[in-house]
Amino acid sequence: MVTDTDSEEPTGARFRGPSDLHLHSDHSDGTEPPAVVMAAAYRAGLRTAALTDHDTTSGWAEAAEAAASLGMTFLPGMELSARHEWRSVHVLGYLFDPDDGDLRALTDRIRHSRLTRARTMAELIGRDYDLSWADIEDQTAAGATVGRPHLADALVAKGHVVDRGEAFAGILHPGSPYYVDLYAPDPVTAVAAIAGAGGVPIIAHPAGRAGLLPARLVQRMLAAGLAGFELGHRENVEPALTTLRDAAKTRTFWILFITFFICGASTNGLVGTHLIPACIDHGIAEVTAAGLLALMGICDLIGTTASGWLTDRFDSCVAGRTSLFRAAHVGMQPLALRPEARY
């Protein structure tokens, strides 16, 4: 509950003071409602905060209202679940359109998988422990993304474990006979979905115990619209964290960042949005135009992969020169597609 002391009128302009752009509420794996999370952030001295619950935006309205009442700046976000091979990868997304069809379809599928997984695990655990689905529902807030934390809280409430840590180390561990796998898209798909919805995708805690993601995967994510990495998180460990910090200080890193951003923006944005309508305006059949776009996608994949490979092995400027060529090509499109230009 927010007290009078908690909600004292702040002084100064917004955006002043420290920020935390990775917070969870009981709409996913947090333990408090969104409004309480914002109040706690304010008491801790934060003046800008983002709510990034797993695979859901259901807490945005409550968090935004609470933040506004405290004079805080609220940044709407989400932590999208993804997987690369065996490894879980979380992609933070900010300022995206929550009603975007593709992104909503993706989060709906993930949430459905979480619910199905939770029900199956509850059934398996219930064979050996006194645990029912009703016990898990008691630990889940309305509209929340059901996950293993809710199973853990139910196990704690029933007295089977002392806390969440014990639950995750034992009954809910991936090596446990009660564990059920979860659907998650690959990180490139997750990044592209957030970017396609107008958002800013960031890889969460990229320097964890599993180590850094493969360089080729990072290149593909950059091409899909990846905007950065979260370095200030307790799950980041050395020496991977130092590697990322050192990389961010190099000229090569920023060359790659800017060039792959151009690559992703030109393909997913300008070309993908305008090519087919422009072809139709010039008398090219819609099916043929779609085929041309697909062919361009294949060439883009080959070119991006090749430029990344050459950049890694021979010359850090290869990707830069390639993207400058792409930018020039995109800039010439208005000339090629002017009304008097015919194919």
Coordinates of C-alpha atoms in Angstrom, one line a residue:
M1 CA 0.0 0.0 0.0
V2 CA 1.2 3.5 -0.9
T3 CA 1.3 5.8 2.2
D4 CA 1.3 9.6 2.3
T5 CA 5.0 9.5 2.9
D6 CA 5.5 7.2 -0.1
S7 CA 3.5 9.5 -2.4
E8 CA 4.9 12.8 -1.4
E9 CA 5.0 15.4 -4.2
P10 CA 8.3 15.0 -6.0
T11 CA 10.3 18.1 -7.0
G12 CA 12.1 18.8 -10.3
A13 CA 11.5 17.6 -13.8
R14 CA 10.9 14.1 -14.9
F15 CA 13.8 11.9 -16.1
R16 CA 16.0 13.1 -13.3
G17 CA 17.5 10.5 -11.0
P18 CA 18.4 6.9 -11.5
S19 CA 16.3 4.4 -13.5
D20 CA 15.5 0.7 -13.6
L21 CA 14.2 -0.6 -16.9
H22 CA 13.8 -4.3 -15.9
L23 CA 11.1 -4.8 -13.3
H24 CA 8.5 -7.5 -12.8
S25 CA 5.2 -7.6 -11.1
D26 CA 2.8 -10.4 -10.0
H27 CA 1.5 -10.4 -13.6
S28 CA 4.5 -12.7 -14.3
D29 CA 7.1 -13.9 -11.9
G30 CA 7.1 -10.9 -9.5
T31 CA 5.5 -11.0 -6.1
E32 CA 3.8 -7.6 -5.9
P33 CA 1.1 -5.8 -8.0
P34 CA 2.4 -3.2 -10.6
A35 CA 1.3 -0.2 -8.5
V36 CA 3.2 -1.6 -5.5
V37 CA 6.3 -2.2 -7.7
M38 CA 6.2 1.5 -8.9
A39 CA 5.8 2.7 -5.3
A40 CA 8.8 0.6 -4.1
A41 CA 10.9 1.9 -7.0
Y42 CA 10.0 5.5 -6.0
R43 CA 11.0 4.8 -2.4
A44 CA 14.3 3.4 -3.6
G45 CA 15.1 6.7 -5.3
L46 CA 14.1 5.7 -8.9
R47 CA 12.4 8.3 -11.0
T48 CA 12.2 6.4 -14.3
A49 CA 11.0 2.8 -14.3
A50 CA 9.9 0.2 -16.8
L51 CA 7.5 -2.7 -16.2
T52 CA 8.8 -5.7 -18.2
D53 CA 6.7 -8.7 -17.2
H54 CA 7.3 -11.9 -19.1
D55 CA 5.3 -12.2 -22.3
T56 CA 2.5 -9.8 -21.2
T57 CA 1.5 -6.2 -21.1
S58 CA -1.4 -6.7 -18.8
G59 CA 0.2 -4.6 -16.0
W60 CA 1.0 -1.5 -18.0
A61 CA -2.2 0.5 -17.2
E62 CA -1.9 0.0 -13.4
A63 CA 1.9 0.7 -13.4
A64 CA 1.5 3.8 -15.6
E65 CA -1.2 5.3 -13.4
A66 CA 0.9 4.6 -10.2
A67 CA 4.0 6.1 -11.8
A68 CA 2.2 9.2 -12.9
S69 CA 0.8 9.8 -9.5
L70 CA 4.3 9.7 -8.1
G71 CA 5.7 12.1 -10.8
M72 CA 7.8 9.3 -12.2
T73 CA 8.5 8.6 -15.9
F74 CA 7.0 5.2 -16.9
L75 CA 8.5 3.2 -19.8
P76 CA 6.2 0.4 -21.0
G77 CA 8.0 -2.9 -21.7
M78 CA 8.0 -6.6 -21.8
E79 CA 10.5 -9.5 -21.5
L80 CA 9.9 -11.9 -24.4
S81 CA 10.9 -15.5 -23.9
A82 CA 13.1 -17.0 -26.6
R83 CA 15.6 -19.9 -27.0
H84 CA 18.8 -20.6 -28.9
E85 CA 19.4 -24.3 -29.1
W86 CA 19.4 -25.4 -25.4
R87 CA 19.8 -21.9 -24.0
S88 CA 17.0 -19.6 -22.8
V89 CA 17.4 -16.1 -24.2
H90 CA 15.2 -13.2 -22.9
V91 CA 14.6 -10.2 -25.1
L92 CA 13.4 -7.0 -23.5
G93 CA 11.2 -4.8 -25.6
Y94 CA 10.2 -1.2 -25.0
L95 CA 7.7 1.3 -26.5
F96 CA 6.2 -1.2 -29.0
D97 CA 2.6 -1.4 -30.1
P98 CA 0.9 -3.9 -27.8
D99 CA -1.9 -4.5 -30.4
D100 CA 0.5 -5.4 -33.2
G101 CA -0.9 -8.6 -34.7
D102 CA 2.4 -10.5 -35.2
L103 CA 3.7 -9.7 -31.8
R104 CA 0.4 -10.5 -30.1
A105 CA 0.2 -13.8 -31.9
L106 CA 3.7 -14.7 -30.7
T107 CA 3.0 -13.8 -27.1
D108 CA -0.3 -15.6 -27.1
R109 CA 1.4 -18.8 -28.3
I110 CA 4.1 -18.4 -25.6
R111 CA 1.5 -17.8 -22.9
H112 CA -0.6 -20.7 -24.0
S113 CA 2.5 -22.9 -23.9
R114 CA 3.2 -21.7 -20.4
L115 CA -0.3 -22.5 -19.2
T116 CA -0.2 -25.9 -20.8
R117 CA 3.2 -26.6 -19.3
A118 CA 2.1 -25.4 -15.9
R119 CA -1.0 -27.7 -15.9
T120 CA 1.1 -30.7 -17.0
M121 CA 3.8 -30.1 -14.4
A122 CA 1.1 -29.6 -11.7
E123 CA -0.4 -32.9 -12.7
L124 CA 2.9 -34.7 -12.6
I125 CA 3.9 -33.1 -9.2
G126 CA 0.5 -33.9 -7.8
R127 CA 1.1 -37.6 -8.2
D128 CA 3.8 -37.5 -5.6
Y129 CA 3.0 -34.3 -3.6
D130 CA -0.2 -32.8 -2.2
L131 CA -0.7 -30.2 -4.9
S132 CA -3.6 -29.2 -7.1
W133 CA -4.2 -26.8 -9.9
A134 CA -6.4 -24.7 -7.5
D135 CA -3.3 -24.3 -5.3
I136 CA -1.4 -22.7 -8.2
E137 CA -4.4 -20.5 -9.2
D138 CA -4.3 -19.2 -5.6
Q139 CA -0.8 -17.9 -6.2
T140 CA -1.5 -16.3 -9.6
A141 CA -2.8 -12.8 -10.1
A142 CA -5.6 -12.1 -12.5
G143 CA -4.2 -11.8 -16.1
A144 CA -0.8 -13.0 -15.0
T145 CA 1.5 -15.1 -17.2
V146 CA 1.5 -18.5 -15.4
G147 CA 4.9 -19.9 -14.9
R148 CA 7.2 -22.0 -12.7
P149 CA 7.4 -19.2 -10.1
H150 CA 3.7 -19.7 -9.4
L151 CA 4.2 -23.5 -9.0
A152 CA 7.1 -22.7 -6.7
D153 CA 4.9 -20.4 -4.6
A154 CA 2.2 -23.1 -4.4
L155 CA 4.8 -25.6 -3.2
V156 CA 6.0 -23.1 -0.6
A157 CA 2.4 -22.5 0.6
K158 CA 1.8 -26.2 0.9
G159 CA 5.0 -26.7 2.9
H160 CA 6.8 -28.9 0.4
V161 CA 9.7 -26.5 0.1
V162 CA 11.1 -23.6 2.1
D163 CA 11.3 -21.0 -0.7
R164 CA 11.4 -20.5 -4.4
G165 CA 15.1 -21.3 -4.5
E166 CA 14.6 -24.7 -3.1
A167 CA 11.7 -25.4 -5.5
F168 CA 13.8 -24.4 -8.5
A169 CA 16.8 -26.4 -7.3
G170 CA 14.7 -29.5 -6.9
I171 CA 11.2 -30.2 -8.0
L172 CA 11.1 -27.6 -10.7
H173 CA 14.6 -28.0 -12.0
P174 CA 15.0 -28.8 -15.7
G175 CA 16.6 -32.2 -14.7
S176 CA 13.6 -33.1 -12.6
P177 CA 11.1 -35.8 -13.8
Y178 CA 8.4 -33.2 -13.3
Y179 CA 9.9 -30.7 -15.7
V180 CA 8.1 -30.0 -19.0
D181 CA 9.7 -28.0 -21.8
L182 CA 8.3 -24.6 -23.0
Y183 CA 7.7 -23.3 -26.5
A184 CA 9.9 -20.2 -27.2
P185 CA 10.8 -18.6 -30.6
D186 CA 14.4 -18.2 -31.7
P187 CA 16.0 -14.9 -30.6
V188 CA 16.0 -13.5 -34.2
T189 CA 12.3 -14.0 -34.5
A190 CA 11.7 -12.4 -31.0
V191 CA 13.9 -9.4 -31.9
A192 CA 12.1 -9.0 -35.3
A193 CA 8.7 -9.2 -33.7
I194 CA 9.5 -6.4 -31.3
A195 CA 11.1 -4.2 -33.9
G196 CA 8.3 -4.9 -36.3
A197 CA 5.8 -3.6 -33.7
G198 CA 7.8 -0.3 -33.5
G199 CA 9.7 -1.3 -30.4
V200 CA 13.2 -1.3 -29.1
P201 CA 14.6 -4.8 -28.5
I202 CA 17.4 -5.3 -26.0
I203 CA 19.0 -8.7 -25.0
A204 CA 18.5 -9.1 -21.2
H205 CA 21.4 -10.2 -19.0
P206 CA 23.5 -11.4 -22.0
A207 CA 26.6 -12.2 -19.9
G208 CA 25.1 -14.9 -17.7
R209 CA 26.6 -18.2 -16.5
A210 CA 25.9 -19.7 -19.9
G211 CA 28.4 -17.3 -21.5
L212 CA 27.9 -14.9 -24.4
L213 CA 25.7 -15.7 -27.4
P214 CA 27.5 -16.8 -30.6
A215 CA 28.8 -13.9 -32.7
R216 CA 26.9 -15.1 -35.8
L217 CA 23.6 -15.1 -33.8
V218 CA 24.3 -11.6 -32.6
Q219 CA 24.9 -10.4 -36.1
R220 CA 21.6 -11.9 -37.2
M221 CA 19.8 -10.2 -34.3
L222 CA 21.4 -6.9 -35.2
A223 CA 20.2 -7.3 -38.8
A224 CA 16.7 -8.0 -37.4
G225 CA 16.7 -4.7 -35.4
L226 CA 18.5 -5.5 -32.1
A227 CA 19.3 -2.2 -30.3
G228 CA 21.5 -3.2 -27.4
F229 CA 22.4 -5.3 -24.4
E230 CA 21.5 -5.0 -20.7
L231 CA 24.8 -4.8 -18.8
G232 CA 23.5 -3.7 -15.4
H233 CA 22.0 -6.9 -14.2
R234 CA 23.0 -9.2 -11.4
E235 CA 22.9 -12.3 -13.6
N236 CA 25.8 -10.9 -15.7
V237 CA 29.1 -12.4 -14.6
E238 CA 32.7 -12.0 -15.5
P239 CA 34.6 -12.4 -17.8
A240 CA 31.7 -12.2 -20.3
L241 CA 30.6 -8.9 -18.8
T242 CA 34.0 -7.3 -19.3
T243 CA 34.1 -8.6 -22.8
L244 CA 30.8 -6.8 -23.7
R245 CA 31.9 -3.6 -22.0
D246 CA 35.2 -3.6 -23.8
A247 CA 33.5 -4.4 -27.2
A248 CA 31.1 -1.5 -26.7
K249 CA 34.1 0.8 -26.5
T250 CA 35.6 -0.2 -29.9
R251 CA 35.1 1.4 -33.2
T252 CA 34.4 -2.0 -34.8
F253 CA 31.5 -2.7 -32.5
W254 CA 29.8 0.6 -33.5
I255 CA 30.5 0.1 -37.2
L256 CA 28.8 -3.3 -37.0
F257 CA 25.9 -1.9 -34.9
I258 CA 25.2 0.9 -37.3
T259 CA 25.6 -1.1 -40.4
F260 CA 23.5 -4.0 -39.3
F261 CA 20.9 -1.5 -38.2
I262 CA 20.8 -0.1 -41.7
C263 CA 20.6 -3.6 -43.0
G264 CA 17.6 -4.5 -40.9
A265 CA 15.9 -1.1 -41.3
S266 CA 16.2 -1.2 -45.1
T267 CA 15.0 -4.7 -45.5
N268 CA 12.3 -4.9 -42.9
G269 CA 11.2 -1.3 -43.1
L270 CA 11.6 0.5 -46.4
V271 CA 11.8 -2.4 -48.9
G272 CA 9.4 -4.7 -47.1
T273 CA 6.7 -2.0 -46.7
H274 CA 6.9 -0.3 -50.1
L275 CA 8.1 -2.8 -52.7
I276 CA 4.9 -4.7 -53.4
P277 CA 2.6 -1.6 -53.6
A278 CA 5.2 0.1 -55.9
C279 CA 5.3 -3.0 -58.1
I280 CA 1.5 -3.0 -58.4
D281 CA 1.6 0.7 -59.3
H282 CA 4.0 -0.2 -62.1
G283 CA 1.9 -3.0 -63.5
I284 CA 3.6 -6.0 -61.9
A285 CA 1.3 -8.6 -60.6
E286 CA 1.0 -9.0 -56.8
V287 CA 2.1 -12.6 -56.9
T288 CA 5.2 -11.7 -59.0
A289 CA 6.0 -8.8 -56.7
A290 CA 5.8 -11.1 -53.6
G291 CA 8.2 -13.5 -55.4
L292 CA 10.6 -10.6 -56.0
L293 CA 10.4 -9.7 -52.3
A294 CA 11.1 -13.3 -51.3
L295 CA 14.1 -13.4 -53.7
M296 CA 15.4 -10.2 -52.2
G297 CA 15.1 -11.8 -48.7
I298 CA 17.2 -14.8 -49.8
C299 CA 19.8 -12.5 -51.3
D300 CA 19.8 -10.4 -48.2
L301 CA 20.4 -13.5 -46.0
I302 CA 23.3 -14.6 -48.1
G303 CA 24.8 -11.1 -48.3
T304 CA 24.4 -10.4 -44.6
T305 CA 26.0 -13.7 -43.7
A306 CA 28.8 -13.3 -46.1
S307 CA 29.6 -9.7 -45.0
G308 CA 29.6 -10.9 -41.4
W309 CA 31.9 -13.8 -42.1
L310 CA 34.3 -11.5 -44.1
T311 CA 34.2 -8.9 -41.4
D312 CA 35.1 -11.4 -38.7
R313 CA 38.0 -12.9 -40.6
F314 CA 39.5 -10.3 -42.8
D315 CA 38.4 -6.7 -42.6
S316 CA 36.1 -4.9 -40.0
C317 CA 35.0 -2.5 -42.7
V318 CA 33.5 -5.1 -45.1
A319 CA 30.1 -4.9 -43.4
G320 CA 30.3 -1.1 -43.3
R321 CA 31.0 -0.9 -47.0
T322 CA 28.2 -3.3 -47.7
S323 CA 25.6 -1.4 -45.7
L324 CA 26.7 1.9 -47.2
F325 CA 26.0 0.3 -50.6
R326 CA 22.6 -0.8 -49.3
A327 CA 21.8 2.7 -48.0
A328 CA 22.7 4.2 -51.4
H329 CA 20.5 1.6 -53.1
V330 CA 17.6 2.4 -50.9
G331 CA 18.1 6.1 -51.4
M332 CA 17.8 5.6 -55.2
Q333 CA 14.5 3.8 -54.9
P334 CA 12.4 6.9 -55.3
L335 CA 14.1 7.6 -58.6
A336 CA 13.5 4.0 -59.8
L337 CA 9.9 4.1 -58.7
R338 CA 9.0 7.5 -60.0
P339 CA 5.7 7.6 -62.1
E340 CA 7.6 7.9 -65.4
A341 CA 9.8 4.9 -64.7
R342 CA 8.4 1.7 -66.2
Y343 CA 9.7 -1.8 -66.2

